[in-house]
PDB file of C-alpha atoms in Angstrom:
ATOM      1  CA  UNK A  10     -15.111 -30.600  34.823  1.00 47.00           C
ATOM      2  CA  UNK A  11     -16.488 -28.637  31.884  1.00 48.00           C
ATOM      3  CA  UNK A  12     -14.937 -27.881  28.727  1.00 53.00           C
ATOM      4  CA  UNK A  13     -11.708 -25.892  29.333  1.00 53.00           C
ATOM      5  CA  UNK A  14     -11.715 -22.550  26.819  1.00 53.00           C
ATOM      6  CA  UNK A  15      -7.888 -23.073  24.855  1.00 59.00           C
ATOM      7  CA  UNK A  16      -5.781 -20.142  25.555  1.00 63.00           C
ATOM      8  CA  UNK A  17      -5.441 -18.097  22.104  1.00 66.00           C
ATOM      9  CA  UNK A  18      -1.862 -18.831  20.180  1.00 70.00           C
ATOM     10  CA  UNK A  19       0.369 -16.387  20.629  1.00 74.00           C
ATOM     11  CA  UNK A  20       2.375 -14.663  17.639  1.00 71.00           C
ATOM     12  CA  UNK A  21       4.771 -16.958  17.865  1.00 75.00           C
ATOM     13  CA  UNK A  22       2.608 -20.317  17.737  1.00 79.00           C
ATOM     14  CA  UNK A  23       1.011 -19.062  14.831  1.00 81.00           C
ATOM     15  CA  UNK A  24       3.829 -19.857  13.206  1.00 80.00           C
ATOM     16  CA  UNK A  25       4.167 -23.088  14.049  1.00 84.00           C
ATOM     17  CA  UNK A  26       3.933 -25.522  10.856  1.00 86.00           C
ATOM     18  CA  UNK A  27       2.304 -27.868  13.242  1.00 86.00           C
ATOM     19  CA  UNK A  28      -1.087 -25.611  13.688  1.00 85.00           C
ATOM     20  CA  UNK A  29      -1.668 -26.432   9.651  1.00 87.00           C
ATOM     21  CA  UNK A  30      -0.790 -29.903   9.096  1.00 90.00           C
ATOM     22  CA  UNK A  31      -4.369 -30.992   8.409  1.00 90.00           C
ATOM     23  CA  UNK A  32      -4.768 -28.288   6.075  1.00 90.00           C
ATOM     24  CA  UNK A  33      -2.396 -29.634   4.012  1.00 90.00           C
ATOM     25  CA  UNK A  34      -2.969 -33.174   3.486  1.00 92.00           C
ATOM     26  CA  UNK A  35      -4.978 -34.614   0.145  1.00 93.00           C
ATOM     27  CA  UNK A  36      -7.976 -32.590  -0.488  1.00 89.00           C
ATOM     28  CA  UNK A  37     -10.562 -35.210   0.289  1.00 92.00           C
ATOM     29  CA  UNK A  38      -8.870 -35.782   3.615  1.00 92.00           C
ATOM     30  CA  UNK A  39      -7.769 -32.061   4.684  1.00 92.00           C
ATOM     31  CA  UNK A  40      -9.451 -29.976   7.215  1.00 90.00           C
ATOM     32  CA  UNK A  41     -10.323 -26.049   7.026  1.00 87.00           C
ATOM     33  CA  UNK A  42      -8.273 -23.056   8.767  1.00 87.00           C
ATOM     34  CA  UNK A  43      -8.821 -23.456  12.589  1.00 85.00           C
ATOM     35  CA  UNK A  44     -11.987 -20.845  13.204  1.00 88.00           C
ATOM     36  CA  UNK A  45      -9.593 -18.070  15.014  1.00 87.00           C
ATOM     37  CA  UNK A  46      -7.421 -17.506  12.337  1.00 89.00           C
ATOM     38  CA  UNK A  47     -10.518 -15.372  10.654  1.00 91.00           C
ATOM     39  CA  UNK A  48     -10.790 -13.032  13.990  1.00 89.00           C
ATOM     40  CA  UNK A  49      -7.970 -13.149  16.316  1.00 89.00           C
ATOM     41  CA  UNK A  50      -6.164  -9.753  16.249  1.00 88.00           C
ATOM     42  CA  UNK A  51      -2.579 -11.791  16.949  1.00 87.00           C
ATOM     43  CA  UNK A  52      -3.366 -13.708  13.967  1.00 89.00           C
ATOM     44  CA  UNK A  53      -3.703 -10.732  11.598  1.00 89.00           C
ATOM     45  CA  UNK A  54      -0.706  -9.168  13.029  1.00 87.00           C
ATOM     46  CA  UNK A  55       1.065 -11.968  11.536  1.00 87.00           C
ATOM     47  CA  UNK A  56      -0.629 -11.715   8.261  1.00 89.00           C
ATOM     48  CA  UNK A  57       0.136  -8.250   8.244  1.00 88.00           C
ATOM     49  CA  UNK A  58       4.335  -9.272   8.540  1.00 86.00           C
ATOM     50  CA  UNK A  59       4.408 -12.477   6.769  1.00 85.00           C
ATOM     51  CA  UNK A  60       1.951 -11.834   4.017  1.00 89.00           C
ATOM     52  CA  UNK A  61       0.929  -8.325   3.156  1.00 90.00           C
ATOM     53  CA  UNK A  62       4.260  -7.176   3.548  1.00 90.00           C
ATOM     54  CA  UNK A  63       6.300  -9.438   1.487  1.00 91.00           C
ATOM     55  CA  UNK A  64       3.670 -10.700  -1.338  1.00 94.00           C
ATOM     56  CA  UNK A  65       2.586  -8.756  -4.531  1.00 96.00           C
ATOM     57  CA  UNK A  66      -1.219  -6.621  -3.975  1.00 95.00           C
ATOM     58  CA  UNK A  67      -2.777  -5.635  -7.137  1.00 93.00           C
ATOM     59  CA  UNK A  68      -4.137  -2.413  -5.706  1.00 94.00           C
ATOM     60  CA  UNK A  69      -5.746  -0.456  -8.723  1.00 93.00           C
ATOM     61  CA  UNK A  70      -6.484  -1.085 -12.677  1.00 90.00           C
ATOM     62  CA  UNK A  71      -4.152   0.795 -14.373  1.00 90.00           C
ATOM     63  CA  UNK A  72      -7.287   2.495 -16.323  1.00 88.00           C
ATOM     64  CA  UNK A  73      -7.698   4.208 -12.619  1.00 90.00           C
ATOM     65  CA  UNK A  74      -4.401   5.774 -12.690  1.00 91.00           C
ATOM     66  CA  UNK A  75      -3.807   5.926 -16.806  1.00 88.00           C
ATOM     67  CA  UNK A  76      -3.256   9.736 -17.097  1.00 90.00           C
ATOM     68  CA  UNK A  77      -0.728  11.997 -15.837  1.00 93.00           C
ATOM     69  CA  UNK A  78      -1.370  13.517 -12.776  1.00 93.00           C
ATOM     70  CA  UNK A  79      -3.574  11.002 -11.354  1.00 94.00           C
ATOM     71  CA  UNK A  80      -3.194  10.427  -7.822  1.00 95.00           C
ATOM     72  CA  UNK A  81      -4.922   7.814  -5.720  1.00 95.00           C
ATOM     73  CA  UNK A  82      -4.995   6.363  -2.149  1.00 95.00           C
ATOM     74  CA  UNK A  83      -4.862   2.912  -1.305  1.00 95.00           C
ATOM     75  CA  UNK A  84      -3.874   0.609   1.897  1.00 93.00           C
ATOM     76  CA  UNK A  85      -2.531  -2.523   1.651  1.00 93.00           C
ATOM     77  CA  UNK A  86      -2.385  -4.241   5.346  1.00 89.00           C
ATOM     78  CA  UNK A  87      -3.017  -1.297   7.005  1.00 89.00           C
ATOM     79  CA  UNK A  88      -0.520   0.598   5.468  1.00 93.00           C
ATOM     80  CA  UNK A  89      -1.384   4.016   2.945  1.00 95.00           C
ATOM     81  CA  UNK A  90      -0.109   3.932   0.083  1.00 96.00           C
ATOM     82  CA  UNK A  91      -0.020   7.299  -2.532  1.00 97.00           C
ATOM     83  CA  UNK A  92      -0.400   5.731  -6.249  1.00 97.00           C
ATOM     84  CA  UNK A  93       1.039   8.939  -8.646  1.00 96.00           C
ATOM     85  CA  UNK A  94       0.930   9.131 -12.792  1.00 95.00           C
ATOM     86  CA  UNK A  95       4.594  10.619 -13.334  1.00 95.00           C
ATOM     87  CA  UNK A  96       4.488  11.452 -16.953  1.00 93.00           C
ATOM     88  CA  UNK A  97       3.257   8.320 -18.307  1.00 93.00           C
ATOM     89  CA  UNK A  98       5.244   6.081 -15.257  1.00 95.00           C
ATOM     90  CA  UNK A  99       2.947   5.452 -12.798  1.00 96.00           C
ATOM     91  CA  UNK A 100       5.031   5.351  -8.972  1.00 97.00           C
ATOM     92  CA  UNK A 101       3.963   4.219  -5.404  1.00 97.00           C
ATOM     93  CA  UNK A 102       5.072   6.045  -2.005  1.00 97.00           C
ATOM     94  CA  UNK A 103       4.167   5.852   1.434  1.00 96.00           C
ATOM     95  CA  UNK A 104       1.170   7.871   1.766  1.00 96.00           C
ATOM     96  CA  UNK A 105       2.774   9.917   4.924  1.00 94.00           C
ATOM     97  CA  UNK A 106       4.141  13.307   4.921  1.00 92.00           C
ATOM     98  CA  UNK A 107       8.003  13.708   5.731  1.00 87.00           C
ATOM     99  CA  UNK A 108       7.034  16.346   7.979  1.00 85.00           C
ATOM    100  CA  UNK A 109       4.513  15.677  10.526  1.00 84.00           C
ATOM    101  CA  UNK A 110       3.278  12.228   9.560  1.00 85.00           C
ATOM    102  CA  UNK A 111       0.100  13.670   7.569  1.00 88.00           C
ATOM    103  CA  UNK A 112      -2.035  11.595   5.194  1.00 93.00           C
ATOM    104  CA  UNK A 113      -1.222  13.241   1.970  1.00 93.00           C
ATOM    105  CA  UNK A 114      -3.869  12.191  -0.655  1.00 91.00           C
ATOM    106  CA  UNK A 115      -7.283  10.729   0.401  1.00 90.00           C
ATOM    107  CA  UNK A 116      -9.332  10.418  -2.088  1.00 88.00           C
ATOM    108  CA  UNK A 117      -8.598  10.070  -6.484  1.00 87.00           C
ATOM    109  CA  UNK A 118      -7.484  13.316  -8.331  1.00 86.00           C
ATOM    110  CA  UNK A 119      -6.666  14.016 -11.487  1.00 88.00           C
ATOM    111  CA  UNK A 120      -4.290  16.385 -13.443  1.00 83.00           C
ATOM    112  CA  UNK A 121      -1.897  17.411 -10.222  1.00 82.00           C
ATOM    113  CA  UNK A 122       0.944  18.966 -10.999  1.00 87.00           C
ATOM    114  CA  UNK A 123       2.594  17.958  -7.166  1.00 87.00           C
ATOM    115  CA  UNK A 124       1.202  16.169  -4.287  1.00 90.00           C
ATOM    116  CA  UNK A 125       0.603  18.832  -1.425  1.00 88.00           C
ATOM    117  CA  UNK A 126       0.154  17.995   2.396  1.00 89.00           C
ATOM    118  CA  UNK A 127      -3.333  19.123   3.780  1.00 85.00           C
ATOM    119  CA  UNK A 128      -1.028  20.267   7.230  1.00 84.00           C
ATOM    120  CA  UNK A 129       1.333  22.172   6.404  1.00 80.00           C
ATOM    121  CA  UNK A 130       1.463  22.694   2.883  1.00 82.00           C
ATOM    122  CA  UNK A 131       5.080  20.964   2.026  1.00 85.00           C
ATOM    123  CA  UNK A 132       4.663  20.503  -1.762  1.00 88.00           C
ATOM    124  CA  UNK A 133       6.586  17.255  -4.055  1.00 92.00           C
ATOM    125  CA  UNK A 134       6.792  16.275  -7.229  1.00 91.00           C
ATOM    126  CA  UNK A 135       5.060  13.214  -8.766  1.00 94.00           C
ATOM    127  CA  UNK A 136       8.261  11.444  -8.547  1.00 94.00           C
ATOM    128  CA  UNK A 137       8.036  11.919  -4.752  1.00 91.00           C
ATOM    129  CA  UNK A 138      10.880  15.103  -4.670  1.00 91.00           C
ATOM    130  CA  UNK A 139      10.481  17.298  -1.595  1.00 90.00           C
ATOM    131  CA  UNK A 140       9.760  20.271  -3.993  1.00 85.00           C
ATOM    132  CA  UNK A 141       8.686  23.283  -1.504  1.00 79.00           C
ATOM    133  CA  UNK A 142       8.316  23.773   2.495  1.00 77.00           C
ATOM    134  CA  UNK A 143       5.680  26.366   3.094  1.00 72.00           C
ATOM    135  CA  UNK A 144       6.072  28.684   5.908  1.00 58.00           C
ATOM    136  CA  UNK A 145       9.522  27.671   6.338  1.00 56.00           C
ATOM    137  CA  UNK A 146      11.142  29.009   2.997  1.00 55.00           C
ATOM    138  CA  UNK A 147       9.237  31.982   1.845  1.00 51.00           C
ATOM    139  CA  UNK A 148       9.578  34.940   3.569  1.00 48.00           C
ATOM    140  CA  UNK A 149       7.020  37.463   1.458  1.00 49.00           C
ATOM    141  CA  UNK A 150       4.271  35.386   3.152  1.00 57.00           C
ATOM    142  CA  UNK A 151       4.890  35.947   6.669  1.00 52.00           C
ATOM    143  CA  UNK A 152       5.663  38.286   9.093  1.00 59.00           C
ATOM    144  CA  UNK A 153       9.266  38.439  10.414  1.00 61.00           C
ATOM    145  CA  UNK A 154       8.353  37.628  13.898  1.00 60.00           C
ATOM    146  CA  UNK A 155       6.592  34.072  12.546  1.00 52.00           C
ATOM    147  CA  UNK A 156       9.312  33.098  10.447  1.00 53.00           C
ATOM    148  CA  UNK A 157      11.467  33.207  13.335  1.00 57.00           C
ATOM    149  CA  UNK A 158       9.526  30.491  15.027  1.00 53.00           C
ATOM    150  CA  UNK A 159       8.674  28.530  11.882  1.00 52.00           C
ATOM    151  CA  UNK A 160      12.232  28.530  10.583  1.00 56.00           C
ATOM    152  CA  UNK A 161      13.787  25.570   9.686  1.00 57.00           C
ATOM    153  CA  UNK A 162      17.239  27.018   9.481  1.00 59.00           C
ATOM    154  CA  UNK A 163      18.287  25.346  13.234  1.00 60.00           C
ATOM    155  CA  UNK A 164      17.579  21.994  11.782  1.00 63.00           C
ATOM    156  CA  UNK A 165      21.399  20.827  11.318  1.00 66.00           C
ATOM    157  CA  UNK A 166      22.280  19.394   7.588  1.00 69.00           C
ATOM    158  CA  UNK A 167      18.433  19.914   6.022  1.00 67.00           C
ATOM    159  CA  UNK A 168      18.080  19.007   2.730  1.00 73.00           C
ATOM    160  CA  UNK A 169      15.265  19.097   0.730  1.00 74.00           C
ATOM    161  CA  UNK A 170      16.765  16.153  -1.457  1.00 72.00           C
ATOM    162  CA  UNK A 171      17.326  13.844   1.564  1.00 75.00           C
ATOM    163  CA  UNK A 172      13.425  14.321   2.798  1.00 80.00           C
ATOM    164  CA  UNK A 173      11.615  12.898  -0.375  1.00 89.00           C
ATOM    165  CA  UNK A 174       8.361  10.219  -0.014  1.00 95.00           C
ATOM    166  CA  UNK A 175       9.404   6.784   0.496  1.00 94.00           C
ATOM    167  CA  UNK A 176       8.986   4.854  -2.369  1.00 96.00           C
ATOM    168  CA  UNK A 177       7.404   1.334  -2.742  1.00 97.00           C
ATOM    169  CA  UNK A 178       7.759  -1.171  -5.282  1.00 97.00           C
ATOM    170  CA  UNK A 179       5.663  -0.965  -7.969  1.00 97.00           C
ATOM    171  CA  UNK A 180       4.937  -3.143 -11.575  1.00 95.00           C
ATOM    172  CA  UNK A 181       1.923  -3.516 -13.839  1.00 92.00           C
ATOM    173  CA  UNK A 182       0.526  -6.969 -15.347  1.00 87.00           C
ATOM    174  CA  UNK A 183      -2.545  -8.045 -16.576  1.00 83.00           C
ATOM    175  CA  UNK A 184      -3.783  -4.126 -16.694  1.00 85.00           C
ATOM    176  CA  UNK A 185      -3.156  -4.037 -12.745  1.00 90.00           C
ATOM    177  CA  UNK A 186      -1.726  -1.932 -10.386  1.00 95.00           C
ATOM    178  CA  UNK A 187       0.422  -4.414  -8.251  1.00 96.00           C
ATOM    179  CA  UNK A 188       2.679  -2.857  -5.065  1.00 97.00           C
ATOM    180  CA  UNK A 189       4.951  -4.787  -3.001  1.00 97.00           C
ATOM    181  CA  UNK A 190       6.193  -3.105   0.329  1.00 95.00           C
ATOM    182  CA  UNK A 191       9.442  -5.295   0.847  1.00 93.00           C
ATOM    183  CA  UNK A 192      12.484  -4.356  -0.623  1.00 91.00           C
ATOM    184  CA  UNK A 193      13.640  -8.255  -0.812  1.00 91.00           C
ATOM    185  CA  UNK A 194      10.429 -10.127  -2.426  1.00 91.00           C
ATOM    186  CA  UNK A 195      11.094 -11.270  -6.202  1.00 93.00           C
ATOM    187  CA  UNK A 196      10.353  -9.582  -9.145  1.00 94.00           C
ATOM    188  CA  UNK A 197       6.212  -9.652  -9.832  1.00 94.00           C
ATOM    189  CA  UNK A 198       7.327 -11.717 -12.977  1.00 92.00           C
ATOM    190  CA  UNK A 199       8.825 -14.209 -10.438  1.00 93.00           C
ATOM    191  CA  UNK A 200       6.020 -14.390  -8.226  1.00 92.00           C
ATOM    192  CA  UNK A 201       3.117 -14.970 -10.707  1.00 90.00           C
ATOM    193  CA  UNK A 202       5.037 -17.669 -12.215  1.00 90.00           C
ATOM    194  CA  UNK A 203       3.657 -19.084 -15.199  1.00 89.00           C
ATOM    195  CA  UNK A 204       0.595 -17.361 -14.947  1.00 85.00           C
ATOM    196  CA  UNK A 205       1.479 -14.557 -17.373  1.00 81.00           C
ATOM    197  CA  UNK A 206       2.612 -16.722 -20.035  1.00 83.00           C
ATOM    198  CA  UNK A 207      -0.544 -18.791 -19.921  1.00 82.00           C
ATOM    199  CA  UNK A 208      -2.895 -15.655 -19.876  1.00 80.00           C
ATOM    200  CA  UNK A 209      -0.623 -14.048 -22.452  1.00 77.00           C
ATOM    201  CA  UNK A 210      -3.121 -14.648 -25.069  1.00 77.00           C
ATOM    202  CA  UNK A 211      -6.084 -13.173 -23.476  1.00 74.00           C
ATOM    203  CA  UNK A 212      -3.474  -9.919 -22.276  1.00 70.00           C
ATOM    204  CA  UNK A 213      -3.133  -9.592 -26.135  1.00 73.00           C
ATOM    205  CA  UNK A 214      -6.800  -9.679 -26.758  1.00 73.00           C
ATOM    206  CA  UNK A 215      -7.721  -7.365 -24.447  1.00 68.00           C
ATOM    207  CA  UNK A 216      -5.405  -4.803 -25.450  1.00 66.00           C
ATOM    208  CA  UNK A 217      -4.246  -4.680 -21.630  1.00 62.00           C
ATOM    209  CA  UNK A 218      -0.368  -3.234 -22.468  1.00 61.00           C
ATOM    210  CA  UNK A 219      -1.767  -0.831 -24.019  1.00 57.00           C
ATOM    211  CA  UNK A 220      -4.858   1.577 -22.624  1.00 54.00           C
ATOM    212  CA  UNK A 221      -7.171  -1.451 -23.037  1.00 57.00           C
ATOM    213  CA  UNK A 222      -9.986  -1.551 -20.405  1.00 64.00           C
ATOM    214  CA  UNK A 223     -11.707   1.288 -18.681  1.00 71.00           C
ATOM    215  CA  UNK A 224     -13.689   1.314 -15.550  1.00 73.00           C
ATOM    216  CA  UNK A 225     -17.602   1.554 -16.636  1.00 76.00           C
ATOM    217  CA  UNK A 226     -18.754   0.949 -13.339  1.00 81.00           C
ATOM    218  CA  UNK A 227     -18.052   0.533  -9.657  1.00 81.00           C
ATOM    219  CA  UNK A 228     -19.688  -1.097  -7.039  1.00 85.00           C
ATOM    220  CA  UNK A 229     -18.649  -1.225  -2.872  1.00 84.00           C
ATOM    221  CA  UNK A 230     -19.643  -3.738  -0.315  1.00 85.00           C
ATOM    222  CA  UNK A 231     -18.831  -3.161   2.629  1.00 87.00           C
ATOM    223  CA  UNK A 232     -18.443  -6.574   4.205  1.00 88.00           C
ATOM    224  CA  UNK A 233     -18.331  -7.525   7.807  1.00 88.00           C
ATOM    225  CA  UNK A 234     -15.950 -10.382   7.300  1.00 87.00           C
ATOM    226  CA  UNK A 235     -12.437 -11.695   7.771  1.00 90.00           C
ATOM    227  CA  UNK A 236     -10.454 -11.140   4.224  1.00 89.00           C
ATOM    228  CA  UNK A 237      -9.932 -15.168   3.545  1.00 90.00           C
ATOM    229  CA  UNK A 238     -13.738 -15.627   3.472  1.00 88.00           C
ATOM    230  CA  UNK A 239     -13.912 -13.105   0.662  1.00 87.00           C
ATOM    231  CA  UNK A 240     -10.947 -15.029  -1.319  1.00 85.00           C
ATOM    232  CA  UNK A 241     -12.523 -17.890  -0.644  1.00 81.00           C
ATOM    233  CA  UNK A 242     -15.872 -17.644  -1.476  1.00 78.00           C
TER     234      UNK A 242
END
């Protein structure tokens, strides 16, 4: 008999502490990450639940999104998120019209005064406020006949208040951008643990609670590779 190809784990046997015992012995005795956890889709899927939405992202530097009005798109798991500059308080909301589902920002702006959909034109605030429904609430713009069919008014109990962007968690350390998307994960203060006391020094230095850095430069890779092998390496 040859050598027998192991079925893939399922979701479930992922999570099975057993799977990582030898990752977690002493260092000069531990083994690596068995090889499928870097390209088995039932893997990520659980990385996607357990860890990217429940742990702390830094998604921007705040220098990206320092003035007001500054919009910008990022994904975290798979999942948009819309990044907005309210006046000085910069906010996070799913990145997904209440109306049809549309991708509402795609690439950075600057100076917006609301966040419009690219479909059909509903209009909020930087602070994620339904604000205006196009097509559906202003009849100088269309004929008689179209507002009949575009009307909104047999949609039981619609309020523009109760149709706002969801928002996500958001907090700012170390002149980052971090978003969590679970409602029940600890403060980021919590999570970093005594990291910010130990770099408190060096926040100081670099002026980073105040406007601090700026982005001189960018530079994208795009690399073919499993996330882990870009953390660790």
């Amino acid at each position: 008999m040859g050598n027998q190809i192991k079925p893939t784990p399922t979701y479930a046997q992922w999570a099975q502490p057993s799977l990582y015992e030898q990752t977690r012995r002493p260092v000069d005795e531990a083994h690596t990450l068995p090889g499928l956890v870097y390209h088995d889709e039932s893997f990520f899927e659980a990385e996607k639940e357990r860890i990217f939405s429940f742990s702390w992202v830094a998604v921007a530097e705040t220098a990206e999104i320092n003035s007001p009005g500054d919009l910008k798109s990022v994904s975290v798991g798979g999942v948009p998120v819309l990044l907005s500059n309210d006046r000085g308080t910069i906010r996070a909301f799913h990145n997904v019209c209440r109306h049809r589902g549309a991708k509402l920002v795609d690439k950075p702006c600057s100076r917006q005064g609301t966040i419009l959909c690219p479909y059909h034109h509903w209009g909020y605030s930087l602070d994620g406020r339904l604000r205006a429904t196009p097509h559906f609430d202003d009849e100088h713009k269309l004929p008689a006949h179209v507002l009949e069919q575009l009307s909104m008014s047999h949609v039981k109990d619609f309020k523009k208040e109760s149709n706002s962007l969801f928002p996500i968690r958001v907090e700012l350390a170390l002149g980052l951008v971090f978003i969590n998307l679970s409602e029940d994960a600890p403060a980021l203060s919590e999570w970093l643990g005594d990291l910010l006391p130990a770099l408190a020094d060096y926040e100081k230095m670099l002026g980073l609670h105040g406007p601090g850095l700026k982005v001189y430069d960018r530079k994208e890779y795009k690399v073919q590779a499993n996330w882990k092998l870009l953390m660790e390496n």
